[in-house]
Each structure stands twice: as structure tokens, then as C-alpha cells.
Short mmCIF file of C-alpha atoms in Angstrom, two decimals:
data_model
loop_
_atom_site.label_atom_id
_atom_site.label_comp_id
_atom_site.label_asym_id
_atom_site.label_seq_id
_atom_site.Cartn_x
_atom_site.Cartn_y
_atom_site.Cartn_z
CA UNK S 1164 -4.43 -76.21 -49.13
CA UNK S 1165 -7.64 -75.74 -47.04
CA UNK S 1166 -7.55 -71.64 -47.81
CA UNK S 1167 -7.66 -73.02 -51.60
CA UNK S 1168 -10.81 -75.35 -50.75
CA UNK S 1169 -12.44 -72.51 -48.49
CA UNK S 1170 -12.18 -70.38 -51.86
CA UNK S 1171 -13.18 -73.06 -54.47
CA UNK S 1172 -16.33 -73.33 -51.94
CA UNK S 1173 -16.99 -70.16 -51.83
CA UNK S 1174 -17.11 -69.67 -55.75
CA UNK S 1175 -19.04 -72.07 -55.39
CA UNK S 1176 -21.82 -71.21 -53.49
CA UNK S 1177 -21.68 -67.61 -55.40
CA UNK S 1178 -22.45 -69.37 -58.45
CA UNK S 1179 -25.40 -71.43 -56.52
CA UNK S 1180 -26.77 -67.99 -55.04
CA UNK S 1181 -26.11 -66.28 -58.52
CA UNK S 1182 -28.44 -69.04 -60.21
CA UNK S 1183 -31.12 -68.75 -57.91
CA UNK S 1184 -31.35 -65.41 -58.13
CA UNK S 1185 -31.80 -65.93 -61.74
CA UNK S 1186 -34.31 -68.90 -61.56
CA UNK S 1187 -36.10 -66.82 -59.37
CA UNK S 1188 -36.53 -63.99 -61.49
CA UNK S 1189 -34.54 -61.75 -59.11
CA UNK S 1190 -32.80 -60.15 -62.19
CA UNK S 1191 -34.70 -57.63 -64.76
CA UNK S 1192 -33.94 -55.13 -67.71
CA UNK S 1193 -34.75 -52.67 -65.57
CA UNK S 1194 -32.72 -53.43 -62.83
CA UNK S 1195 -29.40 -55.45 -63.19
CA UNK S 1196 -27.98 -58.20 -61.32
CA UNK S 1197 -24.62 -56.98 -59.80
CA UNK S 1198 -22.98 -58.89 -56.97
CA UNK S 1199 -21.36 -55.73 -55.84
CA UNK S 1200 -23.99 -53.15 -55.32
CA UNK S 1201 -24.67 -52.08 -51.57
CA UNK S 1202 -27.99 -54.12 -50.20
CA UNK S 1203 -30.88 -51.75 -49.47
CA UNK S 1204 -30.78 -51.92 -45.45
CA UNK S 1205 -26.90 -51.49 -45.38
CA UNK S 1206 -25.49 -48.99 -42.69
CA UNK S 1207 -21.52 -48.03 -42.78
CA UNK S 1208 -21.67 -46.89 -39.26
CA UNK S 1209 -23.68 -50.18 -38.06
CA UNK S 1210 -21.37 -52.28 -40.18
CA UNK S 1211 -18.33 -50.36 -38.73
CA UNK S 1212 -19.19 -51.02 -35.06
CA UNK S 1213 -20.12 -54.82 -35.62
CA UNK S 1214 -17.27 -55.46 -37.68
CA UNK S 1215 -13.82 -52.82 -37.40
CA UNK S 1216 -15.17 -51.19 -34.17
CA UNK S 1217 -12.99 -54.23 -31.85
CA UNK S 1218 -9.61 -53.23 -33.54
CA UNK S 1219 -10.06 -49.34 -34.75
CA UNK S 1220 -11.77 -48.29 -31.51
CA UNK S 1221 -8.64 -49.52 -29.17
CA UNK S 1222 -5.73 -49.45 -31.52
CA UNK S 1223 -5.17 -52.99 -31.26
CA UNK S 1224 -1.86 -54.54 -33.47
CA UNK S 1225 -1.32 -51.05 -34.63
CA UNK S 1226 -4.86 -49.95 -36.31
CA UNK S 1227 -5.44 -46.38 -37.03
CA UNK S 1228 -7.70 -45.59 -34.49
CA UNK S 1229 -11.69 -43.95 -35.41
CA UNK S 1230 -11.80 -40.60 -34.74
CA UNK S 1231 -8.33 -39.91 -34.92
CA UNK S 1232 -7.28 -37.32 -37.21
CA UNK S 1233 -3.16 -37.99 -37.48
CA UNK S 1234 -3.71 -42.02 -37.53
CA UNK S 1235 -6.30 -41.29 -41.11
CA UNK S 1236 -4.57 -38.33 -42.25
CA UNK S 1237 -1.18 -40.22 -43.01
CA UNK S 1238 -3.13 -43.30 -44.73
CA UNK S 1239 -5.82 -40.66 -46.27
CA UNK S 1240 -2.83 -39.44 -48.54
CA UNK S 1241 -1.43 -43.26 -50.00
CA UNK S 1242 -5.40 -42.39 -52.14
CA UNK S 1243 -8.82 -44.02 -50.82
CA UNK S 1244 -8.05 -46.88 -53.45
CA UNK S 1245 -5.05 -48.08 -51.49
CA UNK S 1246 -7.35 -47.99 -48.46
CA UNK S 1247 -10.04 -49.97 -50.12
CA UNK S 1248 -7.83 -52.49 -51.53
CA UNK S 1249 -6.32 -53.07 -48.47
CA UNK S 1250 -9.47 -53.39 -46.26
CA UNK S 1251 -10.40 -56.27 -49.45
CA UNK S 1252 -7.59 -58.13 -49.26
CA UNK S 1253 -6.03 -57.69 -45.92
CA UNK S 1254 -2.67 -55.35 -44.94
CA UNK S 1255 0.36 -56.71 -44.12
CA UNK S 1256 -0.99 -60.43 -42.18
CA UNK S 1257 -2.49 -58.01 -39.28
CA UNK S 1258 -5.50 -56.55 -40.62
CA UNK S 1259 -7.86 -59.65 -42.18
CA UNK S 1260 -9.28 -59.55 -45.87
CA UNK S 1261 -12.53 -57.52 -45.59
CA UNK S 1262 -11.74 -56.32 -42.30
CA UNK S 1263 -13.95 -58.78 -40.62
CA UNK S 1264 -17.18 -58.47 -42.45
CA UNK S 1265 -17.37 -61.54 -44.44
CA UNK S 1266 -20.80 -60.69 -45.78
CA UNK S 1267 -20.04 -57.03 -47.43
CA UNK S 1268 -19.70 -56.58 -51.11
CA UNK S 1269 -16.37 -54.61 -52.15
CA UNK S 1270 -18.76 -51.66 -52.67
CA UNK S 1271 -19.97 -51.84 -48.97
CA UNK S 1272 -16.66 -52.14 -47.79
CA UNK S 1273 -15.70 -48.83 -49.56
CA UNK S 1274 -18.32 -47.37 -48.06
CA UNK S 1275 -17.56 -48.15 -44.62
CA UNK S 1276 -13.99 -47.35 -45.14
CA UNK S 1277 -15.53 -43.44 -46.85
CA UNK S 1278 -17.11 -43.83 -43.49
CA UNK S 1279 -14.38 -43.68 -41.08
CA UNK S 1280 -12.69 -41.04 -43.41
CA UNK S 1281 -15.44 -38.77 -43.17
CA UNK S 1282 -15.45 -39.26 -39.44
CA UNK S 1283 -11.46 -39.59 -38.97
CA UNK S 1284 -9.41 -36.76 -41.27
CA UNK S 1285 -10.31 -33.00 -40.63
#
């Protein structure tokens, strides 16, 4: 019940923040509104360590750890869009729905995850 209001909320304050930009003018022909693009001062490896770093540095409940070539390598081959759906929506109750990072767009989230593979499987 309150995971259904939390989400009703935050529709709506998606919508609010989608009107504004609007209203405001933030929106042109020449450059599109999309609620998914990554912001301008976004940074995968700063987003990593303020938001995955606590888990996938240590290991904790079981995460693939950064750097680690045989913890990637084995979740590298299930295809990056398994990866990025689960860092979205969460894996198996242990690892939360966007990983932490509340804030980041699907499209950042990819990123960070392209991140850790470019730093993680040889």
C-alpha cells in the first residue's frame, strides 16, 4: 500500500516537473524534451562511487565486486540489457531498484553500469 502511494507521488511530481519545464520554455524544436537523456554534468564514475561504490567495492550480500574480472565476466554474458534492467528494477530483493541512485535517468544508469563493465571484464 504505501510503495503504491510512494509511486502515485512520484508520477506525480514527474508530471509537475514535466509542466514546468514546459511553462518555462525549457523544451524547443531544436532540442527535445526527453526525461531520459543523461544531464550535462553527469559522471558514471562519480555516480558509481556515491551510489554502488558501498556494496560493489566490498562484496556485500553477494555483489559482483568493481574491478573484478570473473564476478563481471559471468553476468557480462546474460547481455548488458539484463544488466541494465536489473540495476532499474532491482535483482532478486538484494540489490535495490536503481541501485541506489534515486535521481539517475534509465540512460544514466546504463551508463554507469557500461562503466563498471569497461572497468570490470578484460
Amino acid at each position: 500500500m504505501k510503495l503504491n502511494n510512494f509511486v502515485k507521488t512520484g508520477v506525480a511530481l514527474s508530471g509537475m516537473v514535466l509542466a514546468s519545464v514546459l511553462t518555462v520554455g525549457g523544451a524547443s524544436a531544436q532540442q527535445p524534451l526527453t526525461l531520459a537523456q543523461i544531464s550535462e554534468d553527469f559522471s558514471a564514475e562519480r555516480t558509481y562511487q556515491q551510489s554502488c561504490s558501498a556494496c560493489h567495492n566490498s562484496g556485500a550480500a553477494g555483489a559482483p565486486v568493481f574491478g573484478n574480472s570473473e564476478d563481471w565476466s559471468a553476468r557480462a554474458e546474460k547481455g548488458t540489457e539484463t544488466l541494465y534492467e536489473n540495476t532499474i528494477n532491482g535483482y532478486n530483493n538484494i540489490m535495490p531498484p536503481k541501485g541506489m541512485c534515486f535521481t539517475c535517468s534509465d540512460d544514466e544508469l546504463k551508463a554507469v553500469v557500461d562503466y563498471i563493465l569497461a572497468e570490470s571484464v578484460e
